[in-house]
XYZ file of C-alpha atoms in Angstrom:
754
model
C 130.080 94.747 118.486
C 130.354 97.292 115.692
C 132.873 97.233 113.176
C 134.002 99.777 110.577
C 135.270 98.956 107.231
C 138.878 99.427 106.016
C 137.695 101.520 103.346
C 136.255 104.928 104.481
C 136.669 107.303 107.349
C 134.682 107.185 110.122
C 131.958 109.800 109.984
C 130.868 110.164 113.569
C 132.833 113.231 114.133
C 130.724 116.254 114.529
C 132.632 119.199 113.017
C 135.770 119.657 111.681
C 138.892 118.121 113.070
C 142.175 119.741 113.874
C 145.307 118.575 112.278
C 146.382 114.915 113.634
C 149.451 114.644 115.591
C 149.905 111.267 113.739
C 150.614 112.251 110.384
C 148.080 110.413 108.386
C 146.431 110.812 104.686
C 143.004 110.019 105.797
C 140.645 110.363 108.918
C 141.418 107.459 111.363
C 139.064 104.592 111.364
C 138.026 102.349 114.598
C 136.212 99.429 115.098
C 135.388 97.103 117.985
C 135.795 93.431 117.645
C 136.452 90.365 119.863
C 134.589 87.146 120.792
C 131.165 87.516 122.207
C 131.391 91.273 122.591
C 128.565 93.447 122.238
C 127.897 96.490 120.016
C 129.427 98.910 122.541
C 132.414 96.995 123.744
C 135.302 94.955 122.327
C 138.930 94.931 121.439
C 139.650 98.434 119.894
C 141.245 98.331 116.369
C 142.510 101.172 114.220
C 142.626 101.348 110.327
C 146.082 102.672 109.155
C 147.418 102.154 105.397
C 144.602 99.928 104.525
C 145.215 97.253 107.516
C 143.389 96.930 110.792
C 145.917 96.744 113.637
C 145.520 96.993 117.750
C 146.390 99.750 120.336
C 148.695 98.714 122.952
C 147.439 98.918 126.921
C 150.450 100.609 128.095
C 149.463 104.018 129.475
C 145.795 103.740 128.068
C 142.832 104.663 130.571
C 139.611 106.457 130.933
C 140.179 109.562 128.841
C 141.639 107.695 126.014
C 138.561 105.296 126.044
C 136.475 108.408 126.276
C 137.955 109.831 122.806
C 137.412 106.538 121.240
C 134.009 105.712 122.083
C 132.886 109.342 121.250
C 134.845 108.838 117.811
C 132.590 105.641 117.443
C 129.506 107.495 117.903
C 128.803 106.724 121.614
C 128.308 109.316 124.685
C 131.143 108.167 126.633
C 133.259 105.451 127.949
C 132.396 103.216 131.080
C 135.783 101.676 131.373
C 138.894 100.087 129.571
C 140.318 96.617 129.539
C 143.893 95.435 129.539
C 145.544 92.369 128.699
C 143.705 91.471 125.497
C 140.242 90.730 127.629
C 138.551 90.701 124.151
C 140.979 88.150 122.819
C 144.478 88.767 120.871
C 144.372 90.835 117.523
C 146.151 90.109 114.373
C 148.866 91.675 112.273
C 150.219 95.074 113.370
C 150.202 96.769 116.775
C 149.609 100.278 115.328
C 149.489 102.606 118.468
C 151.373 102.575 121.701
C 151.553 104.910 124.660
C 148.429 107.047 123.698
C 147.921 110.156 125.686
C 144.680 112.062 125.208
C 143.307 114.951 127.154
C 139.943 113.644 126.812
C 138.645 116.534 124.731
C 139.828 115.227 121.459
C 137.365 114.361 118.761
C 139.455 111.467 117.214
C 142.200 109.166 118.777
C 144.824 110.367 116.052
C 144.524 113.690 117.512
C 146.531 112.249 120.817
C 150.080 111.937 121.468
C 151.417 108.155 120.811
C 154.946 106.837 120.097
C 153.970 106.869 116.459
C 152.552 104.702 113.848
C 153.904 101.023 114.505
C 156.405 102.231 116.910
C 155.677 99.655 119.812
C 157.361 97.329 122.393
C 154.010 95.367 122.798
C 152.871 92.120 122.010
C 149.153 91.128 121.001
C 148.756 90.039 124.725
C 148.544 93.561 125.473
C 145.742 94.707 123.269
C 143.418 97.127 124.819
C 139.714 97.026 124.922
C 136.984 99.636 125.743
C 133.500 99.483 126.931
C 131.517 102.485 125.858
C 128.143 103.919 127.312
C 125.582 101.981 124.800
C 123.754 105.392 124.646
C 124.484 107.160 121.318
C 125.244 110.476 120.676
C 122.629 112.808 120.135
C 121.544 113.141 116.505
C 123.449 109.969 115.722
C 120.937 108.352 113.473
C 123.045 107.533 110.442
C 126.510 107.019 108.833
C 126.602 109.264 105.808
C 129.253 109.364 102.710
C 131.854 112.319 103.511
C 133.504 113.953 100.471
C 136.335 115.478 102.461
C 140.020 114.870 101.654
C 141.389 113.706 105.324
C 142.260 116.832 107.209
C 142.919 119.054 104.263
C 139.643 120.851 104.620
C 138.895 120.422 101.046
C 136.568 118.226 99.185
C 135.966 116.514 96.076
C 132.341 117.733 95.324
C 131.135 115.754 92.375
C 132.337 112.952 89.999
C 130.826 112.525 86.384
C 131.921 110.704 83.160
C 132.294 112.692 80.013
C 131.234 110.729 76.991
C 133.981 110.476 74.358
C 132.610 107.909 71.837
C 129.916 109.200 69.414
C 127.761 106.129 70.673
C 128.140 107.019 74.175
C 127.218 110.793 73.552
C 123.708 109.413 72.051
C 122.614 107.682 74.954
C 120.584 109.394 77.483
C 121.817 107.909 80.396
C 126.220 107.953 80.455
C 127.439 104.568 81.276
C 131.149 105.021 79.734
C 133.696 107.960 79.382
C 136.478 109.843 80.850
C 136.399 110.523 84.733
C 136.106 114.180 85.724
C 135.954 115.232 89.301
C 134.865 118.797 90.759
C 137.465 119.867 93.195
C 137.231 123.142 95.008
C 134.670 124.325 92.223
C 136.369 123.262 89.272
C 136.381 120.356 87.076
C 139.346 118.219 86.514
C 140.352 115.253 84.924
C 141.886 112.200 86.531
C 145.266 110.672 85.307
C 145.028 107.080 84.453
C 148.618 106.516 85.362
C 148.080 103.829 88.237
C 144.305 103.875 87.569
C 143.046 100.264 88.474
C 139.428 98.556 88.154
C 138.967 99.179 91.996
C 138.910 102.825 91.023
C 136.340 102.389 88.395
C 134.223 100.306 90.948
C 134.251 103.299 93.246
C 133.168 105.857 90.293
C 130.331 103.579 89.263
C 129.095 103.419 92.631
C 129.264 106.952 93.313
C 127.241 107.223 89.826
C 124.587 104.928 90.778
C 125.998 101.828 88.897
C 126.613 98.205 90.767
C 129.676 97.386 88.829
C 132.195 98.440 86.459
C 133.162 96.675 83.015
C 136.605 96.464 80.810
C 137.415 99.406 78.841
C 138.972 99.019 75.482
C 141.668 101.220 76.227
C 143.855 101.284 72.980
C 141.045 102.634 71.384
C 140.516 105.760 73.664
C 144.658 106.101 73.411
C 144.327 106.524 69.708
C 141.659 109.142 70.033
C 143.856 110.750 72.641
C 147.235 110.776 70.828
C 145.428 112.189 67.759
C 144.199 115.065 69.914
C 147.782 115.450 71.152
C 148.809 115.632 67.798
C 146.835 118.537 66.685
C 148.422 121.687 67.269
C 144.998 123.509 67.469
C 143.589 121.261 70.115
C 142.628 123.032 73.170
C 142.976 119.557 74.964
C 146.770 119.547 74.269
C 147.252 123.113 75.832
C 144.993 122.243 78.983
C 146.763 119.081 79.864
C 149.990 121.058 80.293
C 148.412 122.590 83.423
C 148.463 120.834 86.670
C 145.418 122.448 87.553
C 143.625 120.258 84.777
C 144.550 117.271 86.627
C 144.118 114.885 89.792
C 147.408 113.248 89.808
C 146.643 110.263 91.638
C 143.924 107.910 92.728
C 144.181 104.737 94.639
C 141.188 102.868 96.041
C 140.491 99.386 97.549
C 137.023 99.379 95.682
C 135.128 99.023 98.874
C 134.998 102.619 99.531
C 131.523 104.737 98.989
C 133.272 107.713 97.777
C 136.470 108.851 95.757
C 137.570 111.117 98.591
C 137.859 108.198 100.899
C 140.491 106.580 98.641
C 143.977 107.917 98.848
C 143.758 110.785 96.591
C 146.907 112.973 95.511
C 145.715 116.085 93.816
C 149.094 117.476 92.716
C 152.509 115.462 92.425
C 154.880 115.687 95.686
C 157.178 118.430 94.134
C 153.973 120.630 93.216
C 153.991 122.726 90.174
C 157.610 121.957 89.237
C 156.684 118.284 88.120
C 153.747 117.413 85.322
C 150.966 115.874 86.883
C 150.183 113.099 84.239
C 153.511 112.722 82.048
C 152.674 110.482 79.077
C 149.598 109.564 80.641
C 145.725 110.463 79.414
C 142.425 110.891 81.174
C 141.141 107.712 82.965
C 138.251 106.036 81.478
C 135.452 104.204 83.124
C 132.754 101.781 81.891
C 129.825 100.942 84.344
C 127.005 98.457 84.066
C 123.602 99.803 84.826
C 121.302 97.872 87.260
C 118.299 96.107 85.656
C 115.866 99.015 86.763
C 117.858 101.396 84.736
C 118.800 99.398 81.564
C 116.782 99.899 78.094
C 113.588 97.865 78.108
C 114.634 94.922 75.896
C 113.440 92.235 77.993
C 109.560 91.222 78.260
C 107.353 92.960 80.642
C 107.897 91.363 84.286
C 111.487 90.496 83.620
C 112.575 93.384 86.385
C 109.980 91.825 88.521
C 111.363 88.320 88.305
C 114.734 89.835 88.814
C 113.903 91.337 92.074
C 112.528 88.057 93.288
C 115.599 86.350 92.643
C 117.652 88.799 94.663
C 115.920 87.842 97.662
C 116.406 91.541 98.814
C 114.030 94.523 98.904
C 113.605 98.092 100.269
C 110.322 99.202 101.820
C 108.876 102.428 102.608
C 111.396 104.675 101.289
C 110.187 108.084 99.394
C 112.744 107.737 96.609
C 113.709 104.961 94.339
C 117.037 103.265 95.944
C 116.267 103.983 99.623
C 114.139 102.336 102.373
C 113.925 99.749 105.003
C 116.190 96.723 104.275
C 114.407 93.312 104.110
C 115.775 90.110 103.399
C 113.822 86.647 102.362
C 114.624 83.762 104.732
C 112.863 80.603 105.104
C 110.072 82.016 102.510
C 109.553 84.816 104.697
C 110.593 88.510 104.522
C 112.308 89.848 107.456
C 114.405 92.974 108.608
C 118.093 93.513 109.476
C 119.220 94.890 113.340
C 121.134 98.139 112.991
C 123.481 96.473 115.215
C 126.935 96.838 113.271
C 125.212 98.278 110.225
C 127.643 100.699 108.246
C 128.216 101.723 104.914
C 130.300 98.822 103.654
C 127.224 96.443 104.314
C 124.830 99.078 103.252
C 126.562 99.364 99.818
C 126.438 95.293 99.336
C 122.733 95.954 99.734
C 122.576 98.792 97.164
C 124.535 97.043 94.742
C 122.798 93.560 95.132
C 119.629 95.702 94.182
C 121.159 97.219 91.088
C 121.982 100.601 92.467
C 125.460 102.020 93.044
C 127.117 102.302 96.534
C 125.550 103.586 99.590
C 125.363 107.126 100.351
C 123.738 106.645 103.897
C 123.162 103.740 106.274
C 120.473 104.412 108.465
C 119.854 103.337 112.016
C 116.908 103.399 114.534
C 114.153 102.435 111.968
C 114.555 105.752 110.397
C 112.426 104.704 107.299
C 109.661 102.916 109.589
C 109.591 99.785 111.283
C 108.280 96.261 110.264
C 106.112 93.606 112.019
C 107.731 90.506 110.914
C 110.880 88.673 111.917
C 114.139 90.128 112.315
C 116.590 87.896 110.224
C 119.954 89.068 110.733
C 122.252 91.408 113.250
C 125.792 92.104 113.481
C 126.292 92.104 109.658
C 129.876 92.764 108.695
C 130.415 92.942 105.233
C 134.125 93.276 103.398
C 132.535 95.137 100.488
C 133.198 92.692 97.576
C 130.426 90.215 98.697
C 127.729 89.641 95.637
C 124.731 89.461 98.372
C 124.326 90.584 102.133
C 123.845 86.647 102.862
C 127.246 86.315 102.004
C 128.593 88.428 104.669
C 129.080 87.104 108.226
C 126.215 87.857 110.664
C 124.215 86.607 113.494
C 120.346 85.761 113.707
C 118.411 88.537 114.479
C 117.003 87.006 117.646
C 120.459 86.286 119.160
C 121.077 89.983 120.733
C 117.615 91.230 121.567
C 117.014 93.377 118.538
C 113.707 94.880 118.420
C 111.956 96.593 115.126
C 113.034 100.056 116.601
C 116.576 98.891 115.324
C 115.344 98.274 111.802
C 118.125 99.274 109.495
C 117.707 101.338 105.998
C 119.866 102.487 103.244
C 119.910 105.282 100.829
C 121.560 104.131 97.737
C 123.257 106.359 94.688
C 121.149 106.050 91.735
C 121.958 107.144 88.158
C 120.849 110.668 86.946
C 118.184 109.996 84.507
C 117.113 113.798 84.155
C 113.491 113.050 85.167
C 113.825 115.821 88.017
C 114.219 118.378 85.174
C 110.753 117.350 83.287
C 108.519 118.128 86.198
C 107.903 121.269 88.302
C 105.253 122.624 90.586
C 103.644 125.900 90.261
C 101.569 128.565 92.433
C 101.658 126.773 95.505
C 102.233 128.115 98.800
C 105.249 126.475 99.263
C 107.844 124.591 97.340
C 106.146 121.422 97.898
C 102.784 122.235 96.734
C 101.172 123.321 93.620
C 99.976 122.536 89.997
C 101.906 119.886 88.128
C 103.659 121.048 85.120
C 105.457 118.377 82.955
C 107.797 118.826 79.919
C 106.968 116.251 77.197
C 107.645 116.062 73.473
C 104.796 117.658 71.371
C 105.339 117.284 67.511
C 109.154 117.151 68.180
C 109.166 120.194 70.299
C 109.846 120.114 74.165
C 106.888 121.855 75.776
C 105.842 122.440 79.325
C 102.096 122.057 80.191
C 99.535 120.835 82.856
C 98.093 117.628 83.591
C 94.557 116.624 83.247
C 93.052 115.870 86.463
C 90.706 112.914 85.349
C 91.626 109.871 87.146
C 94.179 111.804 88.999
C 94.901 109.991 92.482
C 97.333 109.231 95.112
C 99.235 106.707 93.083
C 99.805 109.365 90.122
C 100.476 112.118 92.872
C 103.201 109.740 94.661
C 105.178 109.435 91.329
C 104.914 113.385 90.693
C 106.521 113.804 94.350
C 109.169 111.112 93.676
C 110.194 112.466 90.545
C 110.396 115.999 92.102
C 112.430 114.633 94.855
C 110.078 115.904 97.558
C 109.321 112.820 99.278
C 105.687 111.330 99.274
C 102.213 112.544 98.171
C 100.281 113.891 101.083
C 97.170 114.919 98.996
C 96.362 114.579 95.114
C 94.619 117.482 94.013
C 91.940 117.587 91.329
C 90.743 121.055 91.567
C 93.504 123.623 91.482
C 91.812 126.846 90.572
C 93.130 128.741 93.492
C 96.709 128.402 92.257
C 98.361 130.257 89.384
C 100.463 127.984 87.106
C 103.234 129.114 84.939
C 102.467 131.842 82.328
C 102.361 129.919 79.108
C 102.121 126.442 80.572
C 98.400 126.334 81.330
C 97.661 123.944 78.335
C 96.996 120.482 79.094
C 99.899 118.114 77.497
C 99.182 114.918 79.458
C 95.792 113.115 80.250
C 94.793 109.883 81.253
C 97.789 109.289 83.517
C 97.618 106.066 85.121
C 100.637 104.820 87.538
C 101.106 101.688 89.367
C 102.962 104.119 92.010
C 106.254 102.264 91.624
C 107.277 104.555 88.370
C 110.599 106.876 88.649
C 108.509 109.531 86.510
C 104.984 110.538 85.303
C 106.586 109.977 81.587
C 106.818 106.401 82.237
C 103.094 105.742 83.438
C 100.385 104.780 81.231
C 98.608 107.949 79.357
C 96.448 108.800 76.599
C 98.222 109.106 72.896
C 96.097 112.259 71.850
C 95.302 114.436 74.693
C 91.797 114.121 75.820
C 90.733 116.070 79.040
C 86.931 116.090 79.739
C 87.395 119.253 81.846
C 89.720 121.220 79.318
C 92.351 123.376 80.969
C 92.294 125.772 83.939
C 90.894 125.088 87.220
C 90.745 121.036 86.637
C 94.452 120.882 86.112
C 96.228 117.947 88.595
C 98.128 119.314 91.583
C 100.093 117.645 94.396
C 101.009 118.357 97.897
C 104.283 116.552 98.979
C 105.641 115.620 102.352
C 108.966 114.224 103.570
C 107.069 111.511 105.644
C 103.993 109.465 105.805
C 102.137 106.870 107.521
C 102.286 103.408 107.137
C 99.103 101.271 108.193
C 99.859 97.281 108.999
C 97.267 94.838 109.936
C 98.304 92.376 112.884
C 97.820 89.089 110.772
C 98.155 86.863 114.131
C 95.274 88.493 116.166
C 93.015 88.093 113.501
C 93.858 84.482 113.030
C 93.825 84.040 117.084
C 90.237 85.821 117.527
C 88.227 84.545 114.595
C 84.960 82.879 115.420
C 81.169 82.460 114.347
C 78.157 83.829 115.917
C 74.631 83.511 114.905
C 73.173 86.999 115.672
C 69.446 87.713 116.222
C 68.109 90.421 113.354
C 66.730 92.258 116.453
C 70.144 93.176 117.232
C 71.156 93.994 114.119
C 69.267 97.323 113.005
C 71.943 99.731 113.346
C 74.347 97.339 111.374
C 71.899 96.854 108.504
C 71.297 100.658 108.378
C 75.120 100.935 107.829
C 75.224 98.412 105.236
C 77.255 95.841 107.407
C 75.081 92.771 106.158
C 75.027 91.048 102.855
C 71.975 91.825 100.435
C 69.926 88.802 101.302
C 69.286 90.559 104.843
C 66.996 92.912 103.106
C 64.573 90.284 102.368
C 64.210 88.612 105.710
C 61.431 88.950 107.806
C 62.684 91.560 110.379
C 63.053 91.088 113.389
C 62.651 87.314 113.166
C 65.746 85.248 112.047
C 69.461 85.598 112.435
C 72.553 86.212 110.607
C 75.739 83.959 110.535
C 78.775 86.191 111.024
C 82.237 85.650 111.046
C 83.972 87.698 113.752
C 87.498 88.805 114.662
C 89.439 91.561 116.186
C 91.792 93.582 114.004
C 94.907 95.755 115.719
C 95.890 98.346 113.129
C 99.553 99.478 113.703
C 100.980 102.770 112.392
C 104.538 101.753 111.674
C 105.496 104.922 109.341
C 107.029 108.171 110.418
C 103.878 110.346 110.335
C 100.630 110.275 112.182
C 97.676 108.582 110.232
C 95.072 111.316 109.883
C 91.505 111.238 108.078
C 91.778 113.017 104.757
C 89.106 115.540 105.876
C 88.495 117.697 108.913
C 86.164 117.314 111.533
C 83.660 119.532 109.493
C 83.229 117.139 106.925
C 82.670 113.843 108.959
C 79.408 112.209 108.797
C 77.229 111.602 111.711
C 75.278 108.330 111.959
C 72.114 108.565 114.215
C 71.811 104.800 114.920
C 75.227 104.014 116.344
C 75.559 107.920 117.237
C 79.091 108.658 116.126
C 80.799 110.404 113.117
C 82.600 108.646 110.567
C 85.804 110.390 109.707
C 86.640 107.799 107.029
C 83.637 106.245 105.384
C 85.394 102.932 104.289
C 88.399 102.517 106.578
C 88.556 98.673 105.861
C 87.317 95.982 103.384
C 86.546 92.527 104.723
C 85.980 89.887 102.054
C 85.565 85.856 101.721
C 86.881 84.825 98.337
C 86.913 81.537 96.504
C 90.077 80.292 95.850
C 90.163 81.577 92.305
C 89.454 84.956 93.667
C 85.573 85.310 93.378
C 83.925 87.126 96.127
C 81.120 85.352 97.955
C 80.839 87.529 101.095
C 81.918 90.724 101.953
C 81.861 93.541 104.834
C 83.451 96.953 105.332
C 84.403 98.922 108.458
C 83.968 102.937 108.650
C 86.598 104.685 110.933
C 84.027 105.833 113.185
C 86.601 105.661 115.834
C 90.256 106.190 114.665
C 92.290 106.593 117.766
C 95.292 105.548 119.673
C 94.007 102.322 121.540
C 97.354 101.635 123.024
C 100.874 102.969 122.545
C 104.440 101.829 123.499
C 105.720 102.307 127.063
C 106.520 105.815 127.520
C 104.724 107.212 124.514
C 101.603 109.541 124.828
C 98.301 108.770 123.323
C 97.244 111.795 121.410
C 94.377 110.690 119.433
C 90.738 109.600 121.140
C 87.317 109.806 119.975
C 85.648 110.821 123.054
C 83.687 114.279 123.026
C 84.217 114.732 119.357
C 87.924 114.395 119.632
C 90.718 114.478 117.032
C 90.809 111.302 115.160
C 94.191 109.435 113.901
C 96.671 106.980 114.803
C 99.928 108.118 116.113
C 103.388 106.779 114.692
C 104.168 103.727 116.836
C 100.680 103.356 118.162
C 97.833 101.174 117.313
C 94.327 101.072 116.780
C 92.071 97.927 117.948
C 88.738 97.022 116.666
C 87.455 94.372 118.987
C 85.427 91.547 117.784
C 82.300 92.464 119.705
C 81.408 95.646 118.064
C 79.205 95.966 115.232
C 80.394 95.858 111.653
C 83.623 93.901 112.703
C 82.670 90.729 110.684
C 81.713 89.239 107.480
C 78.122 88.113 107.164
C 78.471 84.421 105.501
C 75.088 83.505 105.964
C 74.779 82.518 102.276
C 77.845 80.926 102.271
C 78.127 77.185 101.984
C 80.915 74.872 103.605
C 84.284 74.717 101.825
C 87.760 76.373 101.716
C 88.304 80.099 101.318
C 90.582 82.933 101.467
C 89.803 85.336 103.918
C 91.177 89.039 102.917
C 91.114 92.488 104.879
C 91.996 95.535 103.006
C 93.212 98.542 105.203
C 92.766 102.067 103.343
C 91.305 100.314 100.476
C 90.461 103.316 98.397
C 93.875 104.841 99.160
C 92.144 107.752 100.529
C 95.197 108.574 102.760
C 98.813 108.733 101.832
C 101.233 105.856 103.336
C 104.711 105.100 102.695
C 103.957 101.588 101.764
C 100.839 100.231 100.218
C 101.942 96.737 99.610
C 101.549 95.566 103.174
C 97.791 97.044 103.419
C 96.241 93.404 102.284
C 95.874 90.800 105.065
C 95.129 87.131 103.493
C 94.013 84.082 105.518
C 93.415 80.616 104.519
C 89.869 79.614 105.512
C 88.176 76.462 106.375
C 84.092 76.307 107.010
C 82.434 73.007 107.653
C 79.053 74.788 107.955
C 79.091 74.847 111.920
C 83.022 75.980 112.526
C 85.431 78.175 110.846
C 89.608 78.144 110.857
C 91.550 80.818 110.100
C 95.459 79.874 109.406
C 98.244 80.877 107.465
C 97.452 84.548 108.091
C 99.771 86.935 106.696
C 100.137 90.461 104.948
C 100.271 90.683 101.335
C 104.114 91.367 101.182
C 105.208 88.866 104.000
C 105.894 86.006 101.952
C 107.749 85.535 98.466
C 105.505 86.039 95.648
C 106.112 82.570 94.087
C 105.302 81.029 97.469
C 101.828 82.742 97.220
C 101.477 81.360 93.921
C 102.320 77.818 94.834
C 99.882 78.074 97.636
C 97.188 79.080 95.416
C 97.738 76.530 92.923
C 97.998 73.724 95.383
C 94.578 74.929 96.944
C 93.070 75.209 93.340
C 94.176 71.556 92.816
C 92.845 69.907 95.611
C 89.303 71.427 94.921
C 89.692 70.514 91.352
C 89.721 73.775 90.017
C 92.495 73.147 87.651
């Protein structure tokens, strides 16, 4: 069952619709509702004049159902249902005697008695059953800026600061509303302006909420300008082309164009557009991520924890797979019923503006954990997603290929104008050049490549709006930078990877670059998609066991440094090593194949095991004390990075046999069985006790991933000297942070470490 909100046009129509035979100010919006109905079936309801109503079953047949289903984004209709099969509706019966040819792209292009003209009762409400197959290319619901059927668009919205204090701010949060309409900026008349209108404007600009405006002060400023005979503003306000006459929003719309917008008065040029009024003024409240840093470090982190909501695997700030915290575990949201209204609730909850896109079908990657919610139906004013009606994710057969995602509006901080790439073969690669303040003057220059890595490159690509970094390049002699911008103006750059811009990363005060300028300037190669490796924690927990392995069978493993250092002092081949063995299954849940950083020509041949290592250290295996001290370690080279298995219907692309290409295809997984060499931690020297068992995939961040936070898996480990137990195995980001801390504290207290 999929419902569309009451505040924005249905955006499933492909192409431009012809004028409606039902005179409406906006594109018709449909939804399917009803008790127990599925996503593709239900009572057909239509939105008109801000109110949902039903359709009478008189003369309704398959061709009318087909038009409705296509408008809802499905391939076709299977059948229709009469006599309120999905329950009687409430409110108005908007349409009766609907007649469609079957080729219309919208139900409002069909003939009918007209809006609200009906002799039916709700016992005759019609329902439809659509084919569950979505229309090709139907991957998301995007904001439209079209003004109904007029063929015109509200292109942009901005705030023009009026007060001197607002003009000094780098982020404008208060000012007069200006709308770009048909290529020209106009101001909006404040007559009839409401807080709902302000909420929509703030959401478009990346702000979660609006604030009251001291209107009498702005009126005084306006009146003083109107009294000034030399004021240019006074002459401009007399022209109707200066104004947007009237805007009326519900407050849940993702774009002003989805509100009732009247560009000019009904009488056209003969009537003033804003008699006695002034420009509408809006004040917005910035989210925590974009406010000036007045709080202590870490305050943003604690705020994020309190929201019980997060986005994962997005290339930009404000986009990603939606994950919610329930029962102390993070889980995803199913895309059944997912729409822009619910997506906007998520965005505002996280401190962003309204949603500009609601994505379906795991477009921003899949997760491995639980699916918490499905059929989320928000009204638009909820503070959190948990306030919206929904079903449990397990109730309707959702899989992780149905994981929902969002792209939110975020404030424009101007960071994208402070970085550029030069000299690359394409716009997505090149030498990184940044604009910084040098002795009070803004200058462009290069970035020193000392300590330049994938985390820094990720921030650079995000700042450029080019997605993820595929490579962090330290040697850029083959790329010609911009003339005059070759001097290094930024050095010692160290990013956590979450910053919005390189200028926010730690860096040297006075520039110091050991390599100087020129060939060792930092460079990047960006990509719009990346892999995402996640270890199956449950399999590790289920397959762990101890083995006392004779030294005579460990020569090759010893050569590859898979044993602890005490093995060097043993009397080979006599004796044995105690090994904690387990299987690991590493899934690629991203949107790009995981490939080794280097090509086959750079792989290292290991004669003992007679295979190539495409990544010398692919995973780290560690046994830690409860306070984090390492007592045993192991590592695994990717001697065979391949598609061990793929989902049904998906072809394996990578296989190690015959010196084949190595990698892990999107959706597939690579399994390292417990009985192969080096798939262990040598615990010969470890005494009985409680420990933490940890596995880190891609530990040196050699290969780009969309999300590094899920690369660490930890288990609680108990070893009594003869047996071992692993439990509570989970990836590093699958539990709430304070849950991790409380478990850690509990373990320390039990062992008298505190």
